[in-house]
Amino acid sequence: MLELQNVGFRYGRGQDILREVSFRLQRGAFSFLTGPSGAGKTTLLRLLFLALRPTSGRIHLFGEDVTRLPRTALPPVRRRVGVVFQEFRLLDHLTTFDNVALPLRVQGQGPADYSRDVMDLLDWVGLKKQAHAYPPVLSGGEKQRAAIARAVIAKPELLLADEPTGNVDPVLARRLIHLFAELNRLGTTVLLATHDQGLFKQVRAPVLHLQDGTLRTL
Amino acid sequence: MADRKPGPVIPREAASLRTMTATMAVMCYLACLAIGALILINRAVDNWARGLSQEVTVQVREIEARDIDADVSAVISLLKETPGVTGAEDIGREAAEKLLEPWLGSEGLDALPVPRIIRVAVDQARPPDFESLAADLKQVSPGASLDTHRRWEDELTRMAGTLTALSVLILLLISGSAVAMVIFATRAVLDANRQTVDVLHLVGAEDAYIARAINRRFLATGLWSGGLGVLLALLTFFILGNAGLPQADGLASASRSLFYVPGASVWLVPLALLSVPVVGTMLALVTSRITLLRMLRTLP
């Protein structure tokens, strides 16, 4: 499903953000990615959802070498990956409903095709009543759930989440972790970047620890 | 929910597009004025050239020891017998003197040997053979010469060509400025919506999808501004044609004649003006799409 071989990354001529990072996630795996702030977690996730290209090493995704994939070949790969951003990255001019439906819209589906699925998912994450609300009026937790709903609406094979519980209270954090576990049970491979060591107790999963740009498995 | 129209993926309110609407409207307005001028020039030159080619002139100069009146009579008789000539008329010494007045003044013209002018109407469909007519006239009267107005026609054609080229150049400059402005506006829209474009890319949107979404904004902007430009131009022609300003009399009749000329197609001007928003919008769409696809290719 996902394999990194000696991946290194730096911005321009700056210092290395990631060094010789290698790991593999099997299909259907659930893993945590942890490490102190500035360790390179977000950079690593950005490499995985192909927003950045490594300066060295190779990345294999869905059995394909995506290290130097041409731009035109990126959209089909990205459609198989769901991403929950740390800062949510919801579009403020679209309603919660339209934000969640976005991955399906860009695939060419119309409201008649996706309305029911979107509403069911909004119901599942507890945002049915906020379907018509715009992101600026949502609370941090609601935005987080909307971002998660958008990441999973197209049933991605791989779900990457960057601090998905960073803005919510412990009760909601537990609910969200159960939501990820449920998605994983349904077949989605999940890699969850977090500081929150308390989450490791809720889901038994391998923990990848990133420190000073190098990775080790706990 | 299924019936609800989804919101636009690129927000409607883009300040740079509002600026573009106003500037494009001015460009379309100027383009309409240039087209109006182009049509007027061509019509006027056609009319003048038609008038000139319907008539030729014969001048009979006074020659010593010859009776000029007899020469004029002989020339008129010859002209009337010539196939292709439909009429010949001596305009008279007084009228000939009047023609010289602007250059020589009215004093002392009596003493000058003013040539006699014979106005000759010709059948445009079957004009006479001017070369042999000129030779025949010399036979009848050594002081007679034929002026076919060819020089004036050539001058007019040259002037019309210059004015037409100037109008076309103005249209090209307006189009060039419009293209530059659309490129600038496209960049501004893309920069202003960079976050949105990034998110669209990350959820799997292709460049063509994003370009289409942004292009829709330019379609609306192009049509709006083009329509506004045409309306303003029509209003200008209407005001010029009906304001009754004595100092702009020629402009007024020109503006009126733009929309109604006996025998000319009534649709020519409206169609030419309506082509402005259509061409403007097409220009905006093609330019913004090319710019967008180029810019999107540089993004991660």
PDB file of C-alpha atoms in Angstrom, chain A residues 49 51 71 75 78-79 85 89 91 93-95 97-98 102-103 105-106 111-112 114-115 119 131-132 150, chain B residues 1-2 4 6-11 195-196 198-207 209 296-297 299-300:
ATOM      1  CA  PHE A  49      -0.274  13.134  -0.227  1.00  0.00           C
ATOM      2  CA  ALA A  51       2.035  17.989  -2.148  1.00  0.00           C
ATOM      3  CA  ARG A  71       1.635  16.469 -12.520  1.00  0.00           C
ATOM      4  CA  PRO A  75      -5.180  13.634  -9.529  1.00  0.00           C
ATOM      5  CA  ARG A  78      -4.791  11.898  -4.841  1.00  0.00           C
ATOM      6  CA  ARG A  79      -8.401  10.743  -5.233  1.00  0.00           C
ATOM      7  CA  PHE A  85      -5.266  18.876   7.593  1.00  0.00           C
ATOM      8  CA  ARG A  89      -8.455  23.890   5.137  1.00  0.00           C
ATOM      9  CA  LEU A  91     -13.347  26.573   1.966  1.00  0.00           C
ATOM     10  CA  HIS A  93     -17.308  30.329   0.748  1.00  0.00           C
ATOM     11  CA  LEU A  94     -18.877  26.867   0.658  1.00  0.00           C
ATOM     12  CA  THR A  95     -21.359  25.381   3.121  1.00  0.00           C
ATOM     13  CA  PHE A  97     -22.348  20.232   2.883  1.00  0.00           C
ATOM     14  CA  ASP A  98     -20.529  21.575  -0.191  1.00  0.00           C
ATOM     15  CA  LEU A 102     -15.981  18.628  -2.826  1.00  0.00           C
ATOM     16  CA  PRO A 103     -13.936  15.438  -3.525  1.00  0.00           C
ATOM     17  CA  ARG A 105     -17.693  17.110  -7.253  1.00  0.00           C
ATOM     18  CA  VAL A 106     -14.157  17.249  -8.650  1.00  0.00           C
ATOM     19  CA  PRO A 111     -25.745  16.660  -6.222  1.00  0.00           C
ATOM     20  CA  ALA A 112     -28.196  13.924  -7.202  1.00  0.00           C
ATOM     21  CA  TYR A 114     -23.817  12.408  -3.709  1.00  0.00           C
ATOM     22  CA  SER A 115     -26.458  14.209  -1.596  1.00  0.00           C
ATOM     23  CA  MET A 119     -25.976  13.834   4.505  1.00  0.00           C
ATOM     24  CA  ALA A 131     -25.049  21.182   6.786  1.00  0.00           C
ATOM     25  CA  HIS A 132     -25.992  24.668   5.549  1.00  0.00           C
ATOM     26  CA  ARG A 150     -14.457  15.614   3.521  1.00  0.00           C
TER      27      ARG A 150
ATOM     28  CA  MET B   1     -30.604  18.702  -0.786  1.00  0.00           C
ATOM     29  CA  ALA B   2     -30.336  17.022  -4.184  1.00  0.00           C
ATOM     30  CA  ARG B   4     -30.061  22.540  -4.276  1.00  0.00           C
ATOM     31  CA  PRO B   6     -24.039  23.602  -5.167  1.00  0.00           C
ATOM     32  CA  GLY B   7     -22.033  26.751  -4.423  1.00  0.00           C
ATOM     33  CA  PRO B   8     -19.322  27.838  -6.872  1.00  0.00           C
ATOM     34  CA  VAL B   9     -15.950  26.253  -6.129  1.00  0.00           C
ATOM     35  CA  ILE B  10     -14.300  29.617  -6.846  1.00  0.00           C
ATOM     36  CA  PRO B  11     -15.957  32.427  -4.851  1.00  0.00           C
ATOM     37  CA  GLN B 195      -5.773  28.392  -0.891  1.00  0.00           C
ATOM     38  CA  THR B 196      -8.899  27.207  -2.690  1.00  0.00           C
ATOM     39  CA  ASP B 198      -4.491  24.121  -3.354  1.00  0.00           C
ATOM     40  CA  VAL B 199      -7.408  22.379  -1.643  1.00  0.00           C
ATOM     41  CA  LEU B 200      -8.986  21.530  -5.000  1.00  0.00           C
ATOM     42  CA  HIS B 201      -5.705  19.999  -6.152  1.00  0.00           C
ATOM     43  CA  LEU B 202      -5.360  18.002  -2.959  1.00  0.00           C
ATOM     44  CA  VAL B 203      -8.857  16.526  -3.219  1.00  0.00           C
ATOM     45  CA  GLY B 204      -7.953  15.320  -6.713  1.00  0.00           C
ATOM     46  CA  ALA B 205      -9.127  18.096  -9.039  1.00  0.00           C
ATOM     47  CA  GLU B 206      -7.476  18.230 -12.441  1.00  0.00           C
ATOM     48  CA  ASP B 207      -6.086  21.508 -13.779  1.00  0.00           C
ATOM     49  CA  TYR B 209     -11.537  21.398 -13.732  1.00  0.00           C
ATOM     50  CA  LEU B 296      -1.485  25.811 -12.677  1.00  0.00           C
ATOM     51  CA  ARG B 297       1.324  23.780 -14.225  1.00  0.00           C
ATOM     52  CA  LEU B 299       1.933  24.704  -8.794  1.00  0.00           C
ATOM     53  CA  PRO B 300       2.777  21.524  -6.821  1.00  0.00           C
TER      54      PRO B 300
END
